[in-house]
C-alpha positions as a printed NumPy array, in Angstrom:
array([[238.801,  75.353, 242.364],
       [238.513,  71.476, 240.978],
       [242.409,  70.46 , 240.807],
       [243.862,  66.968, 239.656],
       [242.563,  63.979, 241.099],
       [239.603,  65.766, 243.047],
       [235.992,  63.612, 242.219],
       [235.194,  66.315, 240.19 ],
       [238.049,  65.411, 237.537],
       [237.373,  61.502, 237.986],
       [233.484,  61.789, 237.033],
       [234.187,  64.465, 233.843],
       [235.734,  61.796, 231.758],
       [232.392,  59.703, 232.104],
       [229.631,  60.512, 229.933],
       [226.485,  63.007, 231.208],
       [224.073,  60.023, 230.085],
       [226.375,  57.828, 232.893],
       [226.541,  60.17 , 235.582],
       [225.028,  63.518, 236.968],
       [226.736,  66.961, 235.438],
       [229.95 ,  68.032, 237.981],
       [229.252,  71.844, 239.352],
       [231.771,  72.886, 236.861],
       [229.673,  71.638, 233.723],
       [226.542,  73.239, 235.348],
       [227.891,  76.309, 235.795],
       [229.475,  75.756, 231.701],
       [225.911,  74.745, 230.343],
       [224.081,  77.178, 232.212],
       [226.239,  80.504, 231.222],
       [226.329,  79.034, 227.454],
       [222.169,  78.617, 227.431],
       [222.291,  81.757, 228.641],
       [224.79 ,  83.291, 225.729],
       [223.004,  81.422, 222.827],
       [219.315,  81.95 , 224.093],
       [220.389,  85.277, 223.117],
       [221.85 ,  84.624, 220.206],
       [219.254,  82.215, 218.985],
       [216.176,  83.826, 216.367],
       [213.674,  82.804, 214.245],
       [216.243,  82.657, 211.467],
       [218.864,  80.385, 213.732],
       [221.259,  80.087, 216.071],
       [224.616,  81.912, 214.53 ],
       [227.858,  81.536, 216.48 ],
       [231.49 ,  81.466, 216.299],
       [234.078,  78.837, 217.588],
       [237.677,  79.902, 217.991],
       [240.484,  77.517, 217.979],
       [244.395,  78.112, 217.978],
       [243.403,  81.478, 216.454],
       [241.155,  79.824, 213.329],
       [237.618,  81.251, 213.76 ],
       [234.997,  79.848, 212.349],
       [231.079,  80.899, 211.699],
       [228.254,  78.529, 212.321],
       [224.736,  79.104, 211.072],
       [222.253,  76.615, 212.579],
       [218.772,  76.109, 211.941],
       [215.871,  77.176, 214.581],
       [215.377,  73.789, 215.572],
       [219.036,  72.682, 215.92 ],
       [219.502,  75.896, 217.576],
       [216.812,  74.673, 219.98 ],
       [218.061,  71.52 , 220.898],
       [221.59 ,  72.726, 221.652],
       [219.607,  75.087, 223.985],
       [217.553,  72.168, 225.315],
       [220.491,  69.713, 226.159],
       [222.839,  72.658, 227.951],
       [219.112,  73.383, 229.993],
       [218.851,  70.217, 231.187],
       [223.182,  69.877, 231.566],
       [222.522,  73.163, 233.794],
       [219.616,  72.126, 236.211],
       [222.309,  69.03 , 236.938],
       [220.143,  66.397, 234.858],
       [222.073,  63.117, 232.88 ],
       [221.503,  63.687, 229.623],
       [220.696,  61.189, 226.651],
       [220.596,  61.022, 223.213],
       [218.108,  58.609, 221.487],
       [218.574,  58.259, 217.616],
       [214.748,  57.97 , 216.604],
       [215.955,  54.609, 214.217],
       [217.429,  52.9  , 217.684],
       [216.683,  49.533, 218.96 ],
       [216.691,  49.938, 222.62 ],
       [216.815,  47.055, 225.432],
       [214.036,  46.304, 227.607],
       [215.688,  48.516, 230.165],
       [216.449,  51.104, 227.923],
       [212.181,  51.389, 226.677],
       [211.675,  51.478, 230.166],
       [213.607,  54.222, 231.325],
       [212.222,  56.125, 228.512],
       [209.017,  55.794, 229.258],
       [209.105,  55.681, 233.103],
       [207.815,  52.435, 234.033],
       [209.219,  49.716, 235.581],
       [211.261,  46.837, 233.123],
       [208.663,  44.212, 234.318],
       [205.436,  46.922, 233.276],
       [207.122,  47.531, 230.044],
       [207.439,  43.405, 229.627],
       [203.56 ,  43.188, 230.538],
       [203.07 ,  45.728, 228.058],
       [205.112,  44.327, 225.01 ],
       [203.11 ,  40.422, 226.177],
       [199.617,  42.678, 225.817],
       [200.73 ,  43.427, 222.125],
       [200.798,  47.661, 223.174],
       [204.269,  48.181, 222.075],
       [205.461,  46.19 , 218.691],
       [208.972,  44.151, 219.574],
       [211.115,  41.731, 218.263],
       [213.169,  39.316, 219.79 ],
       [217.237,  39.04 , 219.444],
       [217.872,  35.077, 220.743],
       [216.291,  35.323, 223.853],
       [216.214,  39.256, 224.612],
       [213.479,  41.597, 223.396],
       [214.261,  44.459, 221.751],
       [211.637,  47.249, 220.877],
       [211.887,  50.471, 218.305],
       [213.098,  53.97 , 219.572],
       [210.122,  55.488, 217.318],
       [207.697,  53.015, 218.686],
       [208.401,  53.608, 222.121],
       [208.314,  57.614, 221.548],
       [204.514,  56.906, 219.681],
       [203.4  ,  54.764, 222.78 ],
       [204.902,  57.633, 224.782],
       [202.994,  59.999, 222.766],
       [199.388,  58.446, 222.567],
       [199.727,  57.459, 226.154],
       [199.893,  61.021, 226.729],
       [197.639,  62.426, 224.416],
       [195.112,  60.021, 226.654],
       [196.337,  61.063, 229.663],
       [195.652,  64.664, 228.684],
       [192.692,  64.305, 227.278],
       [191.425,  62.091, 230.811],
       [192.639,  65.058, 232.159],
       [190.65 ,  67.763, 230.482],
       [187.479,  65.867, 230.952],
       [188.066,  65.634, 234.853],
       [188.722,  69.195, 234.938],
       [185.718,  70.363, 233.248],
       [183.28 ,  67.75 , 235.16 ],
       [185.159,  68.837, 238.318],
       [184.194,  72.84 , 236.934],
       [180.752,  71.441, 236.2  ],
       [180.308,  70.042, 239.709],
       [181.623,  72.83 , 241.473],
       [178.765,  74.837, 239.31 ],
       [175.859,  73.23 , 239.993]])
């Protein structure tokens, strides 16, 4: 049991995008995915929250339904968790992370004219929407590179 001034308490009042989920949040997210997977149809994701005895109904739609279910999956296999508004203006470090290069590849990349940026006095700062439409040609390419070495590779094994 986590009691006052144990780590576990400390790191809770931190956000998840700042730190890895604590067992105890795990163990939350994972037995909530599991109750609103359940719950969740193609017509929503219905629930009820209880507070000091007021209950009240929630209706959400499929695809809010399915990103509450998304963000307590990733809570419960102990992942950080962060929320990019699509409208955002993220840092250099920031487009980075969200793409999975390095700050100094992303920098080549915005120089090369791949990415569109701006530049706030001296710092760059590049769109959330076109970082996640770099992020989704570059892997439209990458799976398309992909299919074609697979069916060469098939090819070569049939000849």
């Amino acid at each position: 049991m986590v009691g006052p001034g144990s780590e576990e308490n400390d790191t809770s009042d931190q956000e998840l995008s700042q730190r890895p989920p604590t067992e105890t949040e795990v163990r939350q997210a994972s037995e909530a995915a599991r109750a609103l997977a359940k719950a969740l149809t193609p017509k929503g994701l219905p629930f009820s929250v209880q507070r000091n005895g007021n209950r009240t109904e929630v209706d959400l739609s499929p695809a809010l339904g399915q990103l509450i279910l998304d963000v307590l999956t990733h809570v419960a296999r102990g992942e950080m968790v962060t929320f990019v508004p699509y409208g955002a203006e993220l840092t250099t470090k920031e487009a980075a992370d969200l793409l999975n290069v390095s700050r100094p590849f992303l920098v080549s990349m915005l120089s090369d004219g791949k990415i569109p940026f701006h530049k706030v006095g001296s710092h760059r700062r590049v769109r959330a929407s076109d970082v996640l439409a770099f992020r989704a040609q570059r892997d439209t390419e990458r799976s398309g590179a992909l299919s074609d070495l697979q069916r060469l590779g098939q090819e070569f094994d049939a000849d």
